[in-house]
Amino acid sequence: MSSARKRVIISACLLGEQCRYDGKTKEVNAVIDAFKDYEIVPFCPEAPLFGTPRERISVVEVDGQNRIVTDSTQKDVTSLLEDEINSFMQLHKNIDRIILKSKSPSCGYETTPILNDKNETLKLGSGIAASMFEKHYKDVKIESELDF
Ligand code: SF4
């Protein structure tokens, strides 16, 4: 007998996990309450790769392309994150809803500061995971905690 429960990907920090770069959480009860009847798939691409706490990262536009770069050491970690997110997407194919933390360099959807090489904000855009999810889960609208 197959499960009839719908499945939702939610940024793990919104669920209360202490996985943010500063070791804190961003728990949002309204999100947790809204998905009581769903199967929740927690998602955090940064913590497994870089540990918690960790150096902060940002989206930086380099030669017209968004790259993910560590703030102090200026290391380009884009490929590492792409591999991590691709692995997650391969594991989780059938998804009904996606709720991602706003403003994050990984999870933010159209709310993340895109910086230039002088650390100035050029515009708002999407983090790397939100961009990859948008292409992969084509029929699923990406929402954030701001929608609840
Ligand atoms: S915003 Fe995304 S990458 Fe950052 S801590 Fe939350 S789940 Fe992890």
PDB file of C-alpha atoms and ligand atoms in Angstrom:
ATOM      1  CA  MET A   1       0.000   0.000   0.000  1.00  0.00           C
ATOM      2  CA  SER A   2       1.544   3.315  -1.021  1.00  0.00           C
ATOM      3  CA  SER A   3       1.570   6.351   1.238  1.00  0.00           C
ATOM      4  CA  ALA A   4      -0.896   9.050   0.252  1.00  0.00           C
ATOM      5  CA  ARG A   5       0.975  11.731   2.153  1.00  0.00           C
ATOM      6  CA  LYS A   6       2.300  14.637   0.158  1.00  0.00           C
ATOM      7  CA  ARG A   7       5.973  15.506   0.465  1.00  0.00           C
ATOM      8  CA  VAL A   8       7.475  18.909   1.204  1.00  0.00           C
ATOM      9  CA  ILE A   9      11.108  19.997   1.170  1.00  0.00           C
ATOM     10  CA  ILE A  10      11.756  22.523   3.940  1.00  0.00           C
ATOM     11  CA  SER A  11      15.014  24.324   4.790  1.00  0.00           C
ATOM     12  CA  ALA A  12      16.214  22.577   7.935  1.00  0.00           C
ATOM     13  CA  CYS A  13      16.846  25.818   9.825  1.00  0.00           C
ATOM     14  CA  LEU A  14      13.125  26.670   9.491  1.00  0.00           C
ATOM     15  CA  LEU A  15      12.362  23.368  11.218  1.00  0.00           C
ATOM     16  CA  GLY A  16      14.474  24.231  14.250  1.00  0.00           C
ATOM     17  CA  GLU A  17      17.768  22.595  13.293  1.00  0.00           C
ATOM     18  CA  GLN A  18      20.777  24.572  14.478  1.00  0.00           C
ATOM     19  CA  CYS A  19      22.438  24.402  11.083  1.00  0.00           C
ATOM     20  CA  ARG A  20      22.986  28.059  10.222  1.00  0.00           C
ATOM     21  CA  TYR A  21      26.493  29.378   9.675  1.00  0.00           C
ATOM     22  CA  ASP A  22      26.443  30.941  13.165  1.00  0.00           C
ATOM     23  CA  GLY A  23      25.191  27.753  14.810  1.00  0.00           C
ATOM     24  CA  LYS A  24      21.725  29.183  15.333  1.00  0.00           C
ATOM     25  CA  THR A  25      18.318  28.246  13.979  1.00  0.00           C
ATOM     26  CA  LYS A  26      15.516  30.194  12.302  1.00  0.00           C
ATOM     27  CA  GLU A  27      12.602  28.077  13.441  1.00  0.00           C
ATOM     28  CA  VAL A  28       9.242  29.236  12.091  1.00  0.00           C
ATOM     29  CA  ASN A  29       6.303  27.573  13.803  1.00  0.00           C
ATOM     30  CA  ALA A  30       3.845  28.732  11.162  1.00  0.00           C
ATOM     31  CA  VAL A  31       5.741  26.678   8.575  1.00  0.00           C
ATOM     32  CA  ILE A  32       5.963  23.606  10.809  1.00  0.00           C
ATOM     33  CA  ASP A  33       2.252  23.831  11.656  1.00  0.00           C
ATOM     34  CA  ALA A  34       1.250  24.235   8.017  1.00  0.00           C
ATOM     35  CA  PHE A  35       2.822  20.901   7.061  1.00  0.00           C
ATOM     36  CA  LYS A  36       1.694  18.653   9.914  1.00  0.00           C
ATOM     37  CA  ASP A  37       0.019  16.305   7.441  1.00  0.00           C
ATOM     38  CA  TYR A  38       2.929  16.172   5.004  1.00  0.00           C
ATOM     39  CA  GLU A  39       6.014  14.027   4.913  1.00  0.00           C
ATOM     40  CA  ILE A  40       8.723  16.593   5.619  1.00  0.00           C
ATOM     41  CA  VAL A  41      12.071  16.312   3.821  1.00  0.00           C
ATOM     42  CA  PRO A  42      14.579  18.542   5.678  1.00  0.00           C
ATOM     43  CA  PHE A  43      17.162  20.208   3.456  1.00  0.00           C
ATOM     44  CA  CYS A  44      20.435  21.966   4.281  1.00  0.00           C
ATOM     45  CA  PRO A  45      23.271  21.746   1.762  1.00  0.00           C
ATOM     46  CA  GLU A  46      25.795  23.801   3.729  1.00  0.00           C
ATOM     47  CA  ALA A  47      26.019  22.067   7.113  1.00  0.00           C
ATOM     48  CA  PRO A  48      27.039  18.605   5.814  1.00  0.00           C
ATOM     49  CA  LEU A  49      29.742  20.151   3.606  1.00  0.00           C
ATOM     50  CA  PHE A  50      31.216  22.829   5.821  1.00  0.00           C
ATOM     51  CA  GLY A  51      30.092  22.008   9.371  1.00  0.00           C
ATOM     52  CA  THR A  52      28.378  24.290  11.871  1.00  0.00           C
ATOM     53  CA  PRO A  53      29.354  26.939  12.794  1.00  0.00           C
ATOM     54  CA  ARG A  54      31.188  27.800   9.572  1.00  0.00           C
ATOM     55  CA  GLU A  55      32.457  30.712   7.581  1.00  0.00           C
ATOM     56  CA  ARG A  56      29.691  32.733   6.002  1.00  0.00           C
ATOM     57  CA  ILE A  57      29.250  32.481   2.231  1.00  0.00           C
ATOM     58  CA  SER A  58      27.728  34.843  -0.336  1.00  0.00           C
ATOM     59  CA  VAL A  59      26.532  34.886  -3.920  1.00  0.00           C
ATOM     60  CA  VAL A  60      29.045  36.888  -5.960  1.00  0.00           C
ATOM     61  CA  GLU A  61      28.604  37.761  -9.623  1.00  0.00           C
ATOM     62  CA  VAL A  62      31.823  36.878 -11.467  1.00  0.00           C
ATOM     63  CA  ASP A  63      32.007  37.470 -15.234  1.00  0.00           C
ATOM     64  CA  GLY A  64      28.211  37.551 -15.406  1.00  0.00           C
ATOM     65  CA  GLN A  65      27.764  34.272 -13.491  1.00  0.00           C
ATOM     66  CA  ASN A  66      26.666  33.699  -9.915  1.00  0.00           C
ATOM     67  CA  ARG A  67      29.333  31.983  -7.844  1.00  0.00           C
ATOM     68  CA  ILE A  68      29.238  31.015  -4.175  1.00  0.00           C
ATOM     69  CA  VAL A  69      32.285  32.374  -2.361  1.00  0.00           C
ATOM     70  CA  THR A  70      33.369  32.274   1.295  1.00  0.00           C
ATOM     71  CA  ASP A  71      33.325  35.749   2.815  1.00  0.00           C
ATOM     72  CA  SER A  72      36.781  35.897   4.451  1.00  0.00           C
ATOM     73  CA  THR A  73      38.916  33.312   2.705  1.00  0.00           C
ATOM     74  CA  GLN A  74      37.398  34.010  -0.747  1.00  0.00           C
ATOM     75  CA  LYS A  75      37.167  30.331  -1.670  1.00  0.00           C
ATOM     76  CA  ASP A  76      34.804  29.413  -4.530  1.00  0.00           C
ATOM     77  CA  VAL A  77      32.631  26.582  -3.194  1.00  0.00           C
ATOM     78  CA  THR A  78      30.093  26.540  -6.039  1.00  0.00           C
ATOM     79  CA  SER A  79      30.996  23.075  -7.353  1.00  0.00           C
ATOM     80  CA  LEU A  80      30.910  21.518  -3.890  1.00  0.00           C
ATOM     81  CA  LEU A  81      27.416  22.857  -3.336  1.00  0.00           C
ATOM     82  CA  GLU A  82      26.242  21.820  -6.808  1.00  0.00           C
ATOM     83  CA  ASP A  83      27.338  18.234  -6.134  1.00  0.00           C
ATOM     84  CA  GLU A  84      25.615  18.196  -2.748  1.00  0.00           C
ATOM     85  CA  ILE A  85      22.365  19.608  -4.139  1.00  0.00           C
ATOM     86  CA  ASN A  86      22.403  17.278  -7.152  1.00  0.00           C
ATOM     87  CA  SER A  87      22.751  14.282  -4.828  1.00  0.00           C
ATOM     88  CA  PHE A  88      19.795  15.517  -2.775  1.00  0.00           C
ATOM     89  CA  MET A  89      17.631  15.976  -5.882  1.00  0.00           C
ATOM     90  CA  GLN A  90      18.445  12.470  -7.118  1.00  0.00           C
ATOM     91  CA  LEU A  91      17.282  11.046  -3.784  1.00  0.00           C
ATOM     92  CA  HIS A  92      14.076  13.081  -3.630  1.00  0.00           C
ATOM     93  CA  LYS A  93      12.210  12.976  -6.905  1.00  0.00           C
ATOM     94  CA  ASN A  94       8.518  13.259  -6.070  1.00  0.00           C
ATOM     95  CA  ILE A  95       7.948  16.529  -4.284  1.00  0.00           C
ATOM     96  CA  ASP A  96       4.721  18.517  -3.874  1.00  0.00           C
ATOM     97  CA  ARG A  97       5.865  21.700  -2.117  1.00  0.00           C
ATOM     98  CA  ILE A  98       9.173  23.496  -1.482  1.00  0.00           C
ATOM     99  CA  ILE A  99       9.703  25.984   1.359  1.00  0.00           C
ATOM    100  CA  LEU A 100      13.153  27.592   1.467  1.00  0.00           C
ATOM    101  CA  LYS A 101      14.670  30.117   3.862  1.00  0.00           C
ATOM    102  CA  SER A 102      14.674  33.586   2.345  1.00  0.00           C
ATOM    103  CA  LYS A 103      17.841  35.650   1.754  1.00  0.00           C
ATOM    104  CA  SER A 104      20.244  32.705   2.093  1.00  0.00           C
ATOM    105  CA  PRO A 105      23.089  32.227  -0.437  1.00  0.00           C
ATOM    106  CA  SER A 106      21.906  28.633  -0.777  1.00  0.00           C
ATOM    107  CA  CYS A 107      18.169  28.644  -0.079  1.00  0.00           C
ATOM    108  CA  GLY A 108      16.962  32.179  -0.851  1.00  0.00           C
ATOM    109  CA  TYR A 109      14.541  32.488  -3.754  1.00  0.00           C
ATOM    110  CA  GLU A 110      14.670  35.900  -5.433  1.00  0.00           C
ATOM    111  CA  THR A 111      15.502  37.448  -2.042  1.00  0.00           C
ATOM    112  CA  THR A 112      19.253  36.872  -1.807  1.00  0.00           C
ATOM    113  CA  PRO A 113      21.730  39.737  -2.218  1.00  0.00           C
ATOM    114  CA  ILE A 114      23.930  39.214  -5.284  1.00  0.00           C
ATOM    115  CA  LEU A 115      27.242  40.957  -4.597  1.00  0.00           C
ATOM    116  CA  ASN A 116      30.024  42.296  -6.768  1.00  0.00           C
ATOM    117  CA  ASP A 117      33.719  41.765  -5.964  1.00  0.00           C
ATOM    118  CA  LYS A 118      33.680  44.849  -3.742  1.00  0.00           C
ATOM    119  CA  ASN A 119      31.009  43.313  -1.511  1.00  0.00           C
ATOM    120  CA  GLU A 120      28.363  45.702  -2.822  1.00  0.00           C
ATOM    121  CA  THR A 121      24.816  44.469  -3.495  1.00  0.00           C
ATOM    122  CA  LEU A 122      24.049  44.537  -7.221  1.00  0.00           C
ATOM    123  CA  LYS A 123      20.512  43.157  -7.008  1.00  0.00           C
ATOM    124  CA  LEU A 124      18.405  40.494  -5.342  1.00  0.00           C
ATOM    125  CA  GLY A 125      18.402  37.018  -6.866  1.00  0.00           C
ATOM    126  CA  SER A 126      18.335  33.373  -5.904  1.00  0.00           C
ATOM    127  CA  GLY A 127      20.734  31.217  -3.945  1.00  0.00           C
ATOM    128  CA  ILE A 128      22.300  28.198  -5.585  1.00  0.00           C
ATOM    129  CA  ALA A 129      19.868  25.607  -4.255  1.00  0.00           C
ATOM    130  CA  ALA A 130      16.809  27.687  -5.092  1.00  0.00           C
ATOM    131  CA  SER A 131      18.123  28.135  -8.651  1.00  0.00           C
ATOM    132  CA  MET A 132      18.787  24.421  -9.082  1.00  0.00           C
ATOM    133  CA  PHE A 133      15.444  23.417  -7.532  1.00  0.00           C
ATOM    134  CA  GLU A 134      13.619  25.821  -9.858  1.00  0.00           C
ATOM    135  CA  LYS A 135      15.080  24.009 -12.886  1.00  0.00           C
ATOM    136  CA  HIS A 136      14.726  20.482 -11.483  1.00  0.00           C
ATOM    137  CA  TYR A 137      11.303  20.602  -9.800  1.00  0.00           C
ATOM    138  CA  LYS A 138       9.737  22.505 -12.674  1.00  0.00           C
ATOM    139  CA  ASP A 139       6.102  22.205 -11.611  1.00  0.00           C
ATOM    140  CA  VAL A 140       6.641  23.114  -7.948  1.00  0.00           C
ATOM    141  CA  LYS A 141       6.435  26.737  -6.888  1.00  0.00           C
ATOM    142  CA  ILE A 142       9.220  27.751  -4.509  1.00  0.00           C
ATOM    143  CA  GLU A 143       7.941  29.471  -1.368  1.00  0.00           C
ATOM    144  CA  SER A 144       9.660  30.857   1.717  1.00  0.00           C
ATOM    145  CA  GLU A 145       8.862  31.382   5.390  1.00  0.00           C
ATOM    146  CA  LEU A 146       7.707  34.881   4.396  1.00  0.00           C
ATOM    147  CA  ASP A 147       4.671  33.307   2.723  1.00  0.00           C
ATOM    148  CA  PHE A 148       3.349  31.924   6.040  1.00  0.00           C
TER     149      PHE A 148
HETATM  150  S1  SF4 B   1      19.229  28.691   4.843  1.00  0.00           S
HETATM  151 FE1  SF4 B   1      19.515  26.707   3.856  1.00  0.00          FE
HETATM  152  S2  SF4 B   1      21.734  26.393   3.798  1.00  0.00           S
HETATM  153 FE2  SF4 B   1      21.326  28.049   5.277  1.00  0.00          FE
HETATM  154  S3  SF4 B   1      21.180  26.989   7.238  1.00  0.00           S
HETATM  155 FE3  SF4 B   1      19.104  27.152   6.431  1.00  0.00          FE
HETATM  156  S4  SF4 B   1      18.804  25.208   5.369  1.00  0.00           S
HETATM  157 FE4  SF4 B   1      21.001  25.431   5.668  1.00  0.00          FE
END
